[in-house]
Amino acid sequence: MAAAEAGTGGSKERIFKVAAELFATRGFHATGMADLEKATGLGRGALYYHISSKEELLFEITSRYLRELLSEGEALLTTPMPAEARFRCYSGVVMTAIVDHLAELTVCFREVHSVVGERQLELLELHRQYERIWTDILKIGVAEGVFHTADSLAVKAILGMHHYSYLWIRPGGRRTPEEIANFFCELMLPGLKV
């Protein structure tokens, strides 16, 4: 029984990865169930055994890593450390996630408005919570007298710098995610520090 469950979980995870690759390269709307069947090697019945719809896959892809980034961010907020170190650490977490899960995060950043209905509301709330992590990192720094602003425009700039990297970053590239995060921090921190 446990082996069968592991196989089912493995198949669902494989479908998830394949769907993320297809949605990232072709786009959500241009990818049909027939494309998923062909890419996974599963028939329609087997595919629907693991998932309820293409929309479910999209929601899973767009929400999974946001939840992980939220979890790591919330842990960082409660960990005693200097404000600049917390900022640098979260920057590294975000860049590592983007590089390690490029297809999934490409879909997360690019296809957010393809999610509809209640799932869209849930997804937008996850994005707000994620943005709030960055805001809280800055607010803690302001309270400590290290940063001079926690303005929403500063947060948007931080998000833009990190998130648009999905357009040009390549896993195994010349710079590691940590080196890229450090480069970003060297650009941003002088403008944030008192």
PDB file of C-alpha atoms in Angstrom:
ATOM      1  CA  MET A   1       0.000   0.000   0.000  1.00  0.00           C
ATOM      2  CA  ALA A   2       2.780   2.472   0.938  1.00  0.00           C
ATOM      3  CA  ALA A   3       4.601   1.758  -2.328  1.00  0.00           C
ATOM      4  CA  ALA A   4       1.423   2.431  -4.317  1.00  0.00           C
ATOM      5  CA  GLU A   5       0.911   5.733  -2.470  1.00  0.00           C
ATOM      6  CA  ALA A   6       4.521   6.721  -3.107  1.00  0.00           C
ATOM      7  CA  GLY A   7       4.021   5.950  -6.790  1.00  0.00           C
ATOM      8  CA  THR A   8       0.862   8.048  -6.870  1.00  0.00           C
ATOM      9  CA  GLY A   9       2.618  10.960  -5.153  1.00  0.00           C
ATOM     10  CA  GLY A  10       5.561  10.604  -7.522  1.00  0.00           C
ATOM     11  CA  SER A  11       3.264  10.642 -10.544  1.00  0.00           C
ATOM     12  CA  LYS A  12       1.454  13.724  -9.320  1.00  0.00           C
ATOM     13  CA  GLU A  13       4.764  15.455  -8.651  1.00  0.00           C
ATOM     14  CA  ARG A  14       5.968  14.544 -12.158  1.00  0.00           C
ATOM     15  CA  ILE A  15       2.743  15.920 -13.662  1.00  0.00           C
ATOM     16  CA  PHE A  16       3.268  19.088 -11.623  1.00  0.00           C
ATOM     17  CA  LYS A  17       6.840  19.524 -12.946  1.00  0.00           C
ATOM     18  CA  VAL A  18       5.886  18.790 -16.556  1.00  0.00           C
ATOM     19  CA  ALA A  19       2.932  21.196 -16.381  1.00  0.00           C
ATOM     20  CA  ALA A  20       5.167  23.909 -14.921  1.00  0.00           C
ATOM     21  CA  GLU A  21       7.630  23.487 -17.801  1.00  0.00           C
ATOM     22  CA  LEU A  22       4.849  23.621 -20.394  1.00  0.00           C
ATOM     23  CA  PHE A  23       3.120  26.624 -18.798  1.00  0.00           C
ATOM     24  CA  ALA A  24       6.465  28.424 -18.492  1.00  0.00           C
ATOM     25  CA  THR A  25       7.490  27.854 -22.096  1.00  0.00           C
ATOM     26  CA  ARG A  26       4.148  27.933 -23.930  1.00  0.00           C
ATOM     27  CA  GLY A  27       1.925  29.801 -21.508  1.00  0.00           C
ATOM     28  CA  PHE A  28      -1.038  28.478 -19.562  1.00  0.00           C
ATOM     29  CA  HIS A  29      -3.706  29.274 -22.150  1.00  0.00           C
ATOM     30  CA  ALA A  30      -1.678  27.833 -25.046  1.00  0.00           C
ATOM     31  CA  THR A  31      -1.170  24.503 -23.242  1.00  0.00           C
ATOM     32  CA  GLY A  32      -3.984  21.996 -23.620  1.00  0.00           C
ATOM     33  CA  MET A  33      -4.729  18.744 -21.849  1.00  0.00           C
ATOM     34  CA  ALA A  34      -3.532  16.900 -24.963  1.00  0.00           C
ATOM     35  CA  ASP A  35      -0.134  18.602 -24.503  1.00  0.00           C
ATOM     36  CA  LEU A  36      -0.032  17.436 -20.890  1.00  0.00           C
ATOM     37  CA  GLU A  37      -0.978  13.907 -21.904  1.00  0.00           C
ATOM     38  CA  LYS A  38       1.761  13.789 -24.521  1.00  0.00           C
ATOM     39  CA  ALA A  39       4.441  15.318 -22.301  1.00  0.00           C
ATOM     40  CA  THR A  40       3.664  13.068 -19.314  1.00  0.00           C
ATOM     41  CA  GLY A  41       2.981   9.942 -21.352  1.00  0.00           C
ATOM     42  CA  LEU A  42      -0.277   9.491 -19.458  1.00  0.00           C
ATOM     43  CA  GLY A  43      -3.704   9.030 -20.984  1.00  0.00           C
ATOM     44  CA  ARG A  44      -6.526  11.411 -20.147  1.00  0.00           C
ATOM     45  CA  GLY A  45      -7.992   9.010 -17.564  1.00  0.00           C
ATOM     46  CA  ALA A  46      -4.661   8.550 -15.795  1.00  0.00           C
ATOM     47  CA  LEU A  47      -4.068  12.291 -15.842  1.00  0.00           C
ATOM     48  CA  TYR A  48      -7.470  13.009 -14.342  1.00  0.00           C
ATOM     49  CA  TYR A  49      -6.833  10.354 -11.709  1.00  0.00           C
ATOM     50  CA  HIS A  50      -4.106  12.634 -10.327  1.00  0.00           C
ATOM     51  CA  ILE A  51      -5.558  16.079 -11.029  1.00  0.00           C
ATOM     52  CA  SER A  52      -9.041  17.513 -11.349  1.00  0.00           C
ATOM     53  CA  SER A  53      -8.244  20.136 -14.002  1.00  0.00           C
ATOM     54  CA  LYS A  54      -5.600  22.188 -15.734  1.00  0.00           C
ATOM     55  CA  GLU A  55      -6.721  25.092 -13.544  1.00  0.00           C
ATOM     56  CA  GLU A  56      -5.961  23.047 -10.422  1.00  0.00           C
ATOM     57  CA  LEU A  57      -2.436  22.486 -11.714  1.00  0.00           C
ATOM     58  CA  LEU A  58      -2.007  26.193 -12.351  1.00  0.00           C
ATOM     59  CA  PHE A  59      -3.138  27.054  -8.829  1.00  0.00           C
ATOM     60  CA  GLU A  60      -0.810  24.433  -7.334  1.00  0.00           C
ATOM     61  CA  ILE A  61       2.120  25.787  -9.322  1.00  0.00           C
ATOM     62  CA  THR A  62       1.401  29.437  -8.558  1.00  0.00           C
ATOM     63  CA  SER A  63       0.800  28.923  -4.846  1.00  0.00           C
ATOM     64  CA  ARG A  64       3.260  26.226  -3.747  1.00  0.00           C
ATOM     65  CA  TYR A  65       6.459  28.258  -3.738  1.00  0.00           C
ATOM     66  CA  LEU A  66       4.740  31.364  -2.423  1.00  0.00           C
ATOM     67  CA  ARG A  67       3.736  29.280   0.594  1.00  0.00           C
ATOM     68  CA  GLU A  68       7.328  28.095   0.996  1.00  0.00           C
ATOM     69  CA  LEU A  69       8.692  31.645   0.699  1.00  0.00           C
ATOM     70  CA  LEU A  70       6.124  32.785   3.265  1.00  0.00           C
ATOM     71  CA  SER A  71       7.133  30.036   5.654  1.00  0.00           C
ATOM     72  CA  GLU A  72      10.827  30.878   5.350  1.00  0.00           C
ATOM     73  CA  GLY A  73      10.122  34.599   5.624  1.00  0.00           C
ATOM     74  CA  GLU A  74       8.002  34.202   8.749  1.00  0.00           C
ATOM     75  CA  ALA A  75      10.754  32.126  10.343  1.00  0.00           C
ATOM     76  CA  LEU A  76      13.293  34.850   9.508  1.00  0.00           C
ATOM     77  CA  LEU A  77      11.100  37.535  11.068  1.00  0.00           C
ATOM     78  CA  THR A  78      11.187  35.713  14.402  1.00  0.00           C
ATOM     79  CA  THR A  79      14.895  34.885  14.286  1.00  0.00           C
ATOM     80  CA  PRO A  80      17.060  37.350  16.225  1.00  0.00           C
ATOM     81  CA  MET A  81      19.558  38.871  13.796  1.00  0.00           C
ATOM     82  CA  PRO A  82      20.660  42.298  12.570  1.00  0.00           C
ATOM     83  CA  ALA A  83      18.288  43.951  10.076  1.00  0.00           C
ATOM     84  CA  GLU A  84      20.787  43.938   7.221  1.00  0.00           C
ATOM     85  CA  ALA A  85      21.558  40.240   7.761  1.00  0.00           C
ATOM     86  CA  ARG A  86      17.819  39.424   7.681  1.00  0.00           C
ATOM     87  CA  PHE A  87      17.414  41.379   4.431  1.00  0.00           C
ATOM     88  CA  ARG A  88      20.408  39.623   2.859  1.00  0.00           C
ATOM     89  CA  CYS A  89      19.215  36.225   4.033  1.00  0.00           C
ATOM     90  CA  TYR A  90      15.724  36.623   2.566  1.00  0.00           C
ATOM     91  CA  SER A  91      17.155  37.923  -0.691  1.00  0.00           C
ATOM     92  CA  GLY A  92      19.224  34.734  -0.883  1.00  0.00           C
ATOM     93  CA  VAL A  93      16.194  32.577  -0.085  1.00  0.00           C
ATOM     94  CA  VAL A  94      14.181  34.206  -2.892  1.00  0.00           C
ATOM     95  CA  MET A  95      16.947  33.984  -5.494  1.00  0.00           C
ATOM     96  CA  THR A  96      17.691  30.356  -4.619  1.00  0.00           C
ATOM     97  CA  ALA A  97      13.998  29.486  -4.980  1.00  0.00           C
ATOM     98  CA  ILE A  98      13.830  31.219  -8.375  1.00  0.00           C
ATOM     99  CA  VAL A  99      16.901  29.392  -9.691  1.00  0.00           C
ATOM    100  CA  ASP A 100      16.000  26.001  -8.202  1.00  0.00           C
ATOM    101  CA  HIS A 101      12.371  26.177  -9.374  1.00  0.00           C
ATOM    102  CA  LEU A 102      12.626  28.453 -12.402  1.00  0.00           C
ATOM    103  CA  ALA A 103       9.706  26.998 -14.375  1.00  0.00           C
ATOM    104  CA  GLU A 104       7.373  27.047 -11.386  1.00  0.00           C
ATOM    105  CA  LEU A 105       8.266  30.597 -10.363  1.00  0.00           C
ATOM    106  CA  THR A 106       8.093  31.806 -13.953  1.00  0.00           C
ATOM    107  CA  VAL A 107       4.509  30.559 -13.962  1.00  0.00           C
ATOM    108  CA  CYS A 108       3.930  32.055 -10.499  1.00  0.00           C
ATOM    109  CA  PHE A 109       5.041  35.541 -11.575  1.00  0.00           C
ATOM    110  CA  ARG A 110       3.697  35.507 -15.144  1.00  0.00           C
ATOM    111  CA  GLU A 111       0.401  33.621 -14.903  1.00  0.00           C
ATOM    112  CA  VAL A 112      -1.002  35.012 -11.651  1.00  0.00           C
ATOM    113  CA  HIS A 113      -3.967  36.565 -13.497  1.00  0.00           C
ATOM    114  CA  SER A 114      -4.825  33.298 -15.263  1.00  0.00           C
ATOM    115  CA  VAL A 115      -6.023  31.894 -11.940  1.00  0.00           C
ATOM    116  CA  VAL A 116      -9.723  32.699 -11.571  1.00  0.00           C
ATOM    117  CA  GLY A 117     -12.511  32.728  -9.004  1.00  0.00           C
ATOM    118  CA  GLU A 118     -11.904  31.992  -5.337  1.00  0.00           C
ATOM    119  CA  ARG A 119      -8.485  30.575  -6.130  1.00  0.00           C
ATOM    120  CA  GLN A 120      -7.466  33.939  -7.582  1.00  0.00           C
ATOM    121  CA  LEU A 121      -8.499  35.655  -4.344  1.00  0.00           C
ATOM    122  CA  GLU A 122      -6.493  33.107  -2.353  1.00  0.00           C
ATOM    123  CA  LEU A 123      -3.478  33.529  -4.624  1.00  0.00           C
ATOM    124  CA  LEU A 124      -3.596  37.328  -4.472  1.00  0.00           C
ATOM    125  CA  GLU A 125      -3.746  37.090  -0.679  1.00  0.00           C
ATOM    126  CA  LEU A 126      -0.618  34.890  -0.728  1.00  0.00           C
ATOM    127  CA  HIS A 127       1.120  37.531  -2.864  1.00  0.00           C
ATOM    128  CA  ARG A 128       0.061  40.235  -0.359  1.00  0.00           C
ATOM    129  CA  GLN A 129       1.380  38.169   2.557  1.00  0.00           C
ATOM    130  CA  TYR A 130       4.670  37.600   0.723  1.00  0.00           C
ATOM    131  CA  GLU A 131       4.999  41.329   0.028  1.00  0.00           C
ATOM    132  CA  ARG A 132       4.234  41.963   3.711  1.00  0.00           C
ATOM    133  CA  ILE A 133       7.266  39.830   4.680  1.00  0.00           C
ATOM    134  CA  TRP A 134       9.531  42.264   2.810  1.00  0.00           C
ATOM    135  CA  THR A 135       7.683  45.212   4.356  1.00  0.00           C
ATOM    136  CA  ASP A 136       8.124  43.747   7.829  1.00  0.00           C
ATOM    137  CA  ILE A 137      11.833  43.166   7.200  1.00  0.00           C
ATOM    138  CA  LEU A 138      12.170  46.858   6.353  1.00  0.00           C
ATOM    139  CA  LYS A 139       9.971  47.969   9.282  1.00  0.00           C
ATOM    140  CA  ILE A 140      12.116  46.000  11.722  1.00  0.00           C
ATOM    141  CA  GLY A 141      15.161  47.709  10.233  1.00  0.00           C
ATOM    142  CA  VAL A 142      13.498  51.121  10.610  1.00  0.00           C
ATOM    143  CA  ALA A 143      12.618  50.344  14.243  1.00  0.00           C
ATOM    144  CA  GLU A 144      16.251  49.363  14.858  1.00  0.00           C
ATOM    145  CA  GLY A 145      17.461  52.615  13.264  1.00  0.00           C
ATOM    146  CA  VAL A 146      19.241  50.760  10.437  1.00  0.00           C
ATOM    147  CA  PHE A 147      16.862  51.479   7.520  1.00  0.00           C
ATOM    148  CA  HIS A 148      15.257  54.841   6.863  1.00  0.00           C
ATOM    149  CA  THR A 149      12.155  53.606   5.001  1.00  0.00           C
ATOM    150  CA  ALA A 150       9.647  50.802   4.762  1.00  0.00           C
ATOM    151  CA  ASP A 151       7.689  52.637   2.061  1.00  0.00           C
ATOM    152  CA  SER A 152       5.635  50.467  -0.294  1.00  0.00           C
ATOM    153  CA  LEU A 153       7.569  51.895  -3.264  1.00  0.00           C
ATOM    154  CA  ALA A 154      10.814  50.556  -1.766  1.00  0.00           C
ATOM    155  CA  VAL A 155       9.157  47.145  -1.406  1.00  0.00           C
ATOM    156  CA  LYS A 156       7.972  47.245  -5.041  1.00  0.00           C
ATOM    157  CA  ALA A 157      11.539  48.029  -6.136  1.00  0.00           C
ATOM    158  CA  ILE A 158      12.874  45.071  -4.126  1.00  0.00           C
ATOM    159  CA  LEU A 159      10.227  42.758  -5.573  1.00  0.00           C
ATOM    160  CA  GLY A 160      10.878  43.955  -9.113  1.00  0.00           C
ATOM    161  CA  MET A 161      14.605  43.426  -8.870  1.00  0.00           C
ATOM    162  CA  HIS A 162      14.195  39.890  -7.543  1.00  0.00           C
ATOM    163  CA  HIS A 163      11.173  38.717  -9.500  1.00  0.00           C
ATOM    164  CA  TYR A 164      12.062  39.898 -12.973  1.00  0.00           C
ATOM    165  CA  SER A 165      15.221  37.830 -12.778  1.00  0.00           C
ATOM    166  CA  TYR A 166      13.113  34.899 -14.032  1.00  0.00           C
ATOM    167  CA  LEU A 167      13.360  36.541 -17.472  1.00  0.00           C
ATOM    168  CA  TRP A 168      17.137  36.284 -17.702  1.00  0.00           C
ATOM    169  CA  ILE A 169      18.444  33.958 -15.017  1.00  0.00           C
ATOM    170  CA  ARG A 170      19.610  30.476 -15.962  1.00  0.00           C
ATOM    171  CA  PRO A 171      20.293  27.599 -13.559  1.00  0.00           C
ATOM    172  CA  GLY A 172      23.979  26.696 -13.691  1.00  0.00           C
ATOM    173  CA  GLY A 173      24.824  30.184 -14.956  1.00  0.00           C
ATOM    174  CA  ARG A 174      28.010  32.120 -14.329  1.00  0.00           C
ATOM    175  CA  ARG A 175      26.804  33.416 -10.943  1.00  0.00           C
ATOM    176  CA  THR A 176      25.221  31.411  -8.135  1.00  0.00           C
ATOM    177  CA  PRO A 177      21.875  32.502  -6.655  1.00  0.00           C
ATOM    178  CA  GLU A 178      23.781  33.659  -3.565  1.00  0.00           C
ATOM    179  CA  GLU A 179      26.135  35.804  -5.651  1.00  0.00           C
ATOM    180  CA  ILE A 180      23.180  37.365  -7.475  1.00  0.00           C
ATOM    181  CA  ALA A 181      21.379  38.036  -4.193  1.00  0.00           C
ATOM    182  CA  ASN A 182      24.537  39.599  -2.773  1.00  0.00           C
ATOM    183  CA  PHE A 183      24.894  41.798  -5.872  1.00  0.00           C
ATOM    184  CA  PHE A 184      21.265  42.926  -5.508  1.00  0.00           C
ATOM    185  CA  CYS A 185      21.809  43.670  -1.826  1.00  0.00           C
ATOM    186  CA  GLU A 186      24.918  45.733  -2.584  1.00  0.00           C
ATOM    187  CA  LEU A 187      22.790  47.826  -4.955  1.00  0.00           C
ATOM    188  CA  MET A 188      19.754  48.169  -2.678  1.00  0.00           C
ATOM    189  CA  LEU A 189      21.072  48.400   0.863  1.00  0.00           C
ATOM    190  CA  PRO A 190      22.951  51.715   0.513  1.00  0.00           C
ATOM    191  CA  GLY A 191      19.676  53.349  -0.496  1.00  0.00           C
ATOM    192  CA  LEU A 192      17.805  51.814   2.442  1.00  0.00           C
ATOM    193  CA  LYS A 193      20.342  52.337   5.216  1.00  0.00           C
ATOM    194  CA  VAL A 194      20.324  55.376   7.484  1.00  0.00           C
TER     195      VAL A 194
END
